[in-house]
Short mmCIF file of C-alpha atoms in Angstrom, two decimals:
data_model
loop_
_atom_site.label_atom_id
_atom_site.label_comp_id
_atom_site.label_asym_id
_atom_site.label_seq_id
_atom_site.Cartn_x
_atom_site.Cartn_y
_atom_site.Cartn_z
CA UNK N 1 42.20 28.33 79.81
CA UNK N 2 41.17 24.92 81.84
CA UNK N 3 37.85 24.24 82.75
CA UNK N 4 36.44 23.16 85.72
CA UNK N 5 35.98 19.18 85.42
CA UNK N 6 33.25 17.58 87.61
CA UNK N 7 30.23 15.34 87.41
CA UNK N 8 27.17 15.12 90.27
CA UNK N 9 26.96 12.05 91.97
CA UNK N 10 22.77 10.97 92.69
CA UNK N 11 23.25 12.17 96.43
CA UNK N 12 24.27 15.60 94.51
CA UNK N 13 27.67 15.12 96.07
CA UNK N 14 30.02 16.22 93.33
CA UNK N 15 32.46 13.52 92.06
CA UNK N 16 36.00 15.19 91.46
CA UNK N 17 38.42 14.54 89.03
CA UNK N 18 41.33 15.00 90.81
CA UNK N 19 44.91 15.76 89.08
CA UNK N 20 46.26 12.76 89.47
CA UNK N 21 44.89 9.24 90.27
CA UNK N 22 45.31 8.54 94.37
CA UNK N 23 46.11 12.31 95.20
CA UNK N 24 43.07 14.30 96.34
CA UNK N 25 44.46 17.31 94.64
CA UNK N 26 42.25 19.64 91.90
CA UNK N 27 44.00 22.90 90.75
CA UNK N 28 42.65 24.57 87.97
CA UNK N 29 42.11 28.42 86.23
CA UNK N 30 38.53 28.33 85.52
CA UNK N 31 36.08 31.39 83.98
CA UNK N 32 32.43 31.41 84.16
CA UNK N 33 31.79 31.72 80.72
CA UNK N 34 32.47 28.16 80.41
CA UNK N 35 29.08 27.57 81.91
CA UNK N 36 25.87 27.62 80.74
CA UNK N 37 24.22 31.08 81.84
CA UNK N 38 27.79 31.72 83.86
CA UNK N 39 26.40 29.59 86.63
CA UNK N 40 27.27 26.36 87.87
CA UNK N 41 25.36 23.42 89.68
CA UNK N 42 24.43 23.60 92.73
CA UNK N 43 26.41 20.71 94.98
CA UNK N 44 28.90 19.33 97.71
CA UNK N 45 31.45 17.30 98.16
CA UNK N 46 34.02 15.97 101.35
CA UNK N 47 36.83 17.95 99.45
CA UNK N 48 37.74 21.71 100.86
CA UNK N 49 37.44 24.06 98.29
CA UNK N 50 39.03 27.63 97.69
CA UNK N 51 38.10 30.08 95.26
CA UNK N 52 40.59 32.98 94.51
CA UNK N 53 39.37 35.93 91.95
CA UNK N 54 41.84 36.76 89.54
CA UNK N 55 39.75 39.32 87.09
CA UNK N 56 35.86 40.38 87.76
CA UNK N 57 34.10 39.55 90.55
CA UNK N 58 31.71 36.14 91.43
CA UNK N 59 28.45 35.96 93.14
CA UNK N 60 29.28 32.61 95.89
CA UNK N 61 26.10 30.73 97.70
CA UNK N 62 26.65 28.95 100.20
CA UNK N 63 24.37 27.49 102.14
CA UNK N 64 21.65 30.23 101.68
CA UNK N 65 24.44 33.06 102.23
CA UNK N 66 25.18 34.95 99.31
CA UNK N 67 28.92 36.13 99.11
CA UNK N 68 30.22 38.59 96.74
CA UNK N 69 33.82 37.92 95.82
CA UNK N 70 35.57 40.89 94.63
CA UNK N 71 38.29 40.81 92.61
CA UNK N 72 41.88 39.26 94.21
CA UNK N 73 39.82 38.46 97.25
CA UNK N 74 38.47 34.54 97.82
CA UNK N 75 36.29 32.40 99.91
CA UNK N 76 37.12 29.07 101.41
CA UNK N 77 33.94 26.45 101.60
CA UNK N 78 34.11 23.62 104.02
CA UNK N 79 33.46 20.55 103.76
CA UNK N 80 30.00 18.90 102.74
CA UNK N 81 28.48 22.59 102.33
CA UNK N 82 25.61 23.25 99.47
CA UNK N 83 27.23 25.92 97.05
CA UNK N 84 27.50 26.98 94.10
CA UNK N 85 29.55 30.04 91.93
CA UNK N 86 27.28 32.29 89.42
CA UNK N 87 28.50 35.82 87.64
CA UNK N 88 27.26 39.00 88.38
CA UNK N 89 25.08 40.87 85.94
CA UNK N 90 26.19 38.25 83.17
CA UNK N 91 30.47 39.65 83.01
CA UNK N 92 32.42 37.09 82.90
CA UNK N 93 34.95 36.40 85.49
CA UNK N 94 38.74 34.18 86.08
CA UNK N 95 39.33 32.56 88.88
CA UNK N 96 41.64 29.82 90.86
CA UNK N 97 39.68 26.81 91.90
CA UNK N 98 41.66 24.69 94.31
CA UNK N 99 39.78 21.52 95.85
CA UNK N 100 41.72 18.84 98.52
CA UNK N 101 40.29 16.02 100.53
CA UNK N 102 41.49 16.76 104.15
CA UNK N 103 43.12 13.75 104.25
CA UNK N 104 46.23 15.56 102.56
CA UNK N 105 46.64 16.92 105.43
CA UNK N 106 46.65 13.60 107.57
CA UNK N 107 50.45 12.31 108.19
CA UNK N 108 50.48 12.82 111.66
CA UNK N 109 46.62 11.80 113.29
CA UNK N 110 47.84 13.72 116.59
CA UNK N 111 48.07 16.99 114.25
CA UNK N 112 45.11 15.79 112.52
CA UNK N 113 42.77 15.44 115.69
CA UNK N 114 44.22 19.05 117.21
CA UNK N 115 44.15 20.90 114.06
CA UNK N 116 42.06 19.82 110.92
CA UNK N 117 39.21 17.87 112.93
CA UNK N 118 38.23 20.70 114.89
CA UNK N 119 37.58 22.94 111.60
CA UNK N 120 36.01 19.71 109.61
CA UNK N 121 33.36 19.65 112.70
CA UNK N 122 32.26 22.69 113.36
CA UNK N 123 29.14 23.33 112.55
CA UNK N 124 28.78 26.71 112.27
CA UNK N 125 32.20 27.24 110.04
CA UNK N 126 30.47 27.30 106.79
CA UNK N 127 32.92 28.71 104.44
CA UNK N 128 35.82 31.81 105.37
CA UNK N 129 35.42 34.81 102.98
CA UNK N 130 39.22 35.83 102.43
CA UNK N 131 39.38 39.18 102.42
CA UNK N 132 42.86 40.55 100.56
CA UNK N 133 43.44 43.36 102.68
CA UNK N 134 43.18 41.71 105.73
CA UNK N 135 46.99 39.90 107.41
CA UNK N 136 45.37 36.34 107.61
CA UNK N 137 43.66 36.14 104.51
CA UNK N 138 46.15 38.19 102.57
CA UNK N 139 48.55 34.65 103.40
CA UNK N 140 45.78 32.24 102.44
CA UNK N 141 45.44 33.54 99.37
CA UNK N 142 48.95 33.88 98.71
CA UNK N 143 49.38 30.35 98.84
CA UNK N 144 46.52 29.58 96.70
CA UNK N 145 48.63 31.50 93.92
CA UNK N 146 51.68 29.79 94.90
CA UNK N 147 49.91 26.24 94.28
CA UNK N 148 48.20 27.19 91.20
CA UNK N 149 52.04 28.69 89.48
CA UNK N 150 53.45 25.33 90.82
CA UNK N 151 50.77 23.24 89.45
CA UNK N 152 51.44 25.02 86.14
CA UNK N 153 55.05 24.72 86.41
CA UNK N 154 54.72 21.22 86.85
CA UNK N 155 58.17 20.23 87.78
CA UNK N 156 58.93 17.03 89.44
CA UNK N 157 57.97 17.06 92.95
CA UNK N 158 55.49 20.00 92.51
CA UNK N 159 53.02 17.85 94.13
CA UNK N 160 55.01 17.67 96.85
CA UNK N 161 55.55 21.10 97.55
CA UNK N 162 52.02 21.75 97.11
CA UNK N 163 51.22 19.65 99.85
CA UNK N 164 53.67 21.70 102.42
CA UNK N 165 51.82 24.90 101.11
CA UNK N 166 48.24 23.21 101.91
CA UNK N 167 50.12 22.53 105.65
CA UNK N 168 50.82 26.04 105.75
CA UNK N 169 47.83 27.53 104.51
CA UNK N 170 45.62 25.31 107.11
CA UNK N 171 47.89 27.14 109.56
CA UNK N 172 46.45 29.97 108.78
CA UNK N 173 42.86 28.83 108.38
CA UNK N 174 42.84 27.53 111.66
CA UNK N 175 43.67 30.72 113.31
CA UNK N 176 40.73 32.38 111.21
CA UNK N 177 38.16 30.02 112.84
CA UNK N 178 39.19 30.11 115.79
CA UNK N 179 37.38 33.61 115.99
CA UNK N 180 34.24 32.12 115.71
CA UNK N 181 31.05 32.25 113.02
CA UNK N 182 27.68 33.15 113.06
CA UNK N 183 25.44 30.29 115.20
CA UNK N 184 24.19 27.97 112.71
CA UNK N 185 20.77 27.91 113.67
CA UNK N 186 18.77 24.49 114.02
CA UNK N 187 16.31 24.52 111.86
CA UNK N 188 18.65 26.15 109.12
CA UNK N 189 20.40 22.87 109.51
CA UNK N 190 17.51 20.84 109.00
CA UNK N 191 15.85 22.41 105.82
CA UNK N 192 19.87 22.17 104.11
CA UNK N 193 19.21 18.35 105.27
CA UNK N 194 15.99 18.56 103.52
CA UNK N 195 17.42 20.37 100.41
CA UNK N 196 20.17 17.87 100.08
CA UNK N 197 17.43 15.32 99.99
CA UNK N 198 15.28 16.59 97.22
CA UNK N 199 17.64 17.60 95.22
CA UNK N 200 18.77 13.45 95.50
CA UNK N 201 15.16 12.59 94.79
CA UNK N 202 15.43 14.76 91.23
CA UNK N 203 18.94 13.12 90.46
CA UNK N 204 17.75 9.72 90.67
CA UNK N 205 14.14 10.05 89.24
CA UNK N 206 14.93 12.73 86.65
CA UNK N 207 14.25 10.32 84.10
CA UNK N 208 10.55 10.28 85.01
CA UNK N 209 7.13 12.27 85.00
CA UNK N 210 7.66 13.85 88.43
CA UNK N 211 6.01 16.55 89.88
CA UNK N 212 6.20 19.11 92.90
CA UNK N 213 4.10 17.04 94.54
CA UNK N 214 6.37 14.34 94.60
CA UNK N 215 9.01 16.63 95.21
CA UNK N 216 7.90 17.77 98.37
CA UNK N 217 6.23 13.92 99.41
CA UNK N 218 9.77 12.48 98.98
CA UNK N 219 10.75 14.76 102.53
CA UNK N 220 7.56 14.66 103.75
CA UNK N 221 7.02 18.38 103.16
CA UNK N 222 4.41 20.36 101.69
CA UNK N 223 3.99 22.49 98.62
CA UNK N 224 4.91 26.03 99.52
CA UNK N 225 7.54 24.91 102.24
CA UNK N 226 9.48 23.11 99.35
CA UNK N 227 9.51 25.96 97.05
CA UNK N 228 10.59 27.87 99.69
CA UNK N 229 13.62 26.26 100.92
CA UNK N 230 14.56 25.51 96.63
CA UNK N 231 14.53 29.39 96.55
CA UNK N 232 16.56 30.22 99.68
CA UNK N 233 19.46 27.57 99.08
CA UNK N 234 18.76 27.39 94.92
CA UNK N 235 17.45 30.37 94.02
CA UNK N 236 15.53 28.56 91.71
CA UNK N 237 11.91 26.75 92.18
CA UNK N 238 12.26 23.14 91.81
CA UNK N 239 10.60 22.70 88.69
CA UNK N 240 13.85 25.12 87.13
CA UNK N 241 16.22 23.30 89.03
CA UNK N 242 14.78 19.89 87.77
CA UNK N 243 14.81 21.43 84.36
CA UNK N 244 18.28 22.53 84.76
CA UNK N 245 19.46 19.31 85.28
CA UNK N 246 17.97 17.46 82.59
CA UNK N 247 19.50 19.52 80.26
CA UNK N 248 22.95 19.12 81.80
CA UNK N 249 22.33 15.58 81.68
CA UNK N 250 21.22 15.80 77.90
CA UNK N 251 24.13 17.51 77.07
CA UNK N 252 26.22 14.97 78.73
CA UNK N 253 24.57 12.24 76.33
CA UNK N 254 24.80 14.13 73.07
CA UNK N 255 28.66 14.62 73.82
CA UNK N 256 29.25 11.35 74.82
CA UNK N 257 26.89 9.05 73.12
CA UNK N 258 25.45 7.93 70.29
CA UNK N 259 21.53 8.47 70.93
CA UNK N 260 18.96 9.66 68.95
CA UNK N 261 18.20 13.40 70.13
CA UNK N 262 14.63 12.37 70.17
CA UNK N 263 15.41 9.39 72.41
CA UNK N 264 17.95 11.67 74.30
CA UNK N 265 15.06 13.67 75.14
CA UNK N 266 12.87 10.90 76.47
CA UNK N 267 15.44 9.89 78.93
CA UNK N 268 15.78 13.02 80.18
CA UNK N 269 12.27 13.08 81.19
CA UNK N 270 11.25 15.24 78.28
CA UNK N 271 8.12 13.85 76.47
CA UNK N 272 8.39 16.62 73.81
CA UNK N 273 11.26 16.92 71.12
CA UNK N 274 9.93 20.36 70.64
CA UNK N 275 9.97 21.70 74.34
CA UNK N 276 13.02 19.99 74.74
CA UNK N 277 14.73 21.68 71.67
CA UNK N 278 13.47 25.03 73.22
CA UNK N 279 14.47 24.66 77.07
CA UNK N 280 18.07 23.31 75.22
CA UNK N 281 18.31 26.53 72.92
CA UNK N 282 17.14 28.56 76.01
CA UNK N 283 19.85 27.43 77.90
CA UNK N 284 22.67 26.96 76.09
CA UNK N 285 22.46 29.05 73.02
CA UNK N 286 22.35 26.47 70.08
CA UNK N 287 19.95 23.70 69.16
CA UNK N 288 20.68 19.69 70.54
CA UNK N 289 22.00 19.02 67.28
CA UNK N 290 24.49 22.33 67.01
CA UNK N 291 25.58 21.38 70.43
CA UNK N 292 26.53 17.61 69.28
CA UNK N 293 28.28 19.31 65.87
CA UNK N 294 30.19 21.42 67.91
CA UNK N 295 31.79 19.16 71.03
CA UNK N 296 32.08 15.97 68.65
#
């Protein structure tokens, strides 16, 4: 089973590892379980992504919306959109991630202006939840599992082919928003402005003694009214998400370097090997140094 391969730029833009060097193109059979507490990172990135349930089902968050994804059905997030997959009631779930930079779809720029721009821009065209039963969707998702059993095939030219399936599919998700979305309202807009920006204020002084206070200073916000946009968009307070974070980024270090655990700790902003041993255990089941044994 493949895992889902991405790192968080400081912007909290995610940084993809696509396929293949200079072809936008990530397809990959992921499962939950594969992260810690079945949930991943909150983040965004220019690429489209779709999401298509093979077995369980997957709680989807998108820009404050939560989406349940039942099993076979899918969602579709556009562009530069906060979200983030997490499991229901701890089951585990398998799914098809697919992620593209638009510009895939660029050959022609009069087809490109008429056709992808117009989804790219709009505003209030969040993400698509593709339902299996319904005719338009029921096509979308088709060709999600046609991409992923060519990407596994992996026959010369597959790449090629999977790019004429991406042309079709945007046929299809054009028509779908056409129809229209829920008005993004202003002020929605602004706080995920204002999200986006804290959450880049954690990722580049996560290293440091920060508080809430500084939290909510670095947008010019006060107390309550950051806590309250971390737990519409996060569903976290910031403290947990800041938390959250320095952990990934510990783990990231003990698989990947050679520090200390104590000084691992320190520049993760932790100024106590024994807090930091218990926030590790309580989120990813084993201690620092059972987690270094085990993904040398």
């Amino acid at each position: 089973m493949k895992i889902i391969n991405v790192d968080i730029m400081q912007d909290t833009s995610e940084i993809v590892h696509y396929d293949e060097m200079g072809i936008p193109l990530y397809v990959r059979i992921g499962e939950l379980s594969f992260y810690p507490g079945k949930k991943a990172l909150c983040h965004w990135h220019e690429d489209m992504e779709f999401i298509r349930i093979l077995k369980g089902e997957m709680n989807y968050y998108v820009n404050g919306h939560n989406v349940l994804l039942k099993e076979n059905d899918g969602i579709m997030v556009n562009t530069r959109q906060l979200h983030y997959g997490y499991s229901v009631c701890q089951h585990d779930c398998t799914f098809i991630c697919i992620l593209f930079h638009p510009s895939l779809l660029s050959a022609n720029k009069t087809l490109y202006r008429k056709y992808v721009q117009p989804v790219l821009d709009n505003r209030q065209l969040e993400y698509l939840y593709l339902d299996a039963s319904r005719r338009e969707s029921s096509l979308i998702l088709k060709y999600l599992d046609q991409i992923s059993e060519r990407k596994k095939g992996g026959e010369a030219g597959y790449d090629l082919e999977i790019v004429g399936l991406l042309n079709l599919l945007w046929r299809n998700v054009f028509s779908l928003s056409e129809k229209g979305q829920p008005e993004t309202e202003d002020t929605k807009a602004s706080d995920i402005r204002l999200q986006k920006d804290m959450v880049s204020y954690i990722h580049q002084h996560f290293s440091e003694k920060i508080t809430l206070d500084d939290i909510a200073a670095s947008v010019g916000v006060c107390r309550s009214k950051c806590c309250r946009i971390f737990r519409r968009y996060l569903q976290q307070s910031p403290v947990d998400f800041m938390n959250t974070y320095r952990l990934e980024v510990s783990a990231y270090l003990l698989r990947n370097t050679d520090k200390s655990i104590t000084q691992i700790a320190v520049d993760c902003g932790f100024n106590h090997l024994s807090y930091f041993s218990q926030q590790f255990i309580r989120h990813f089941k084993c201690t620092p140094r059972e987690y270094r044994h085990n993904n040398l």
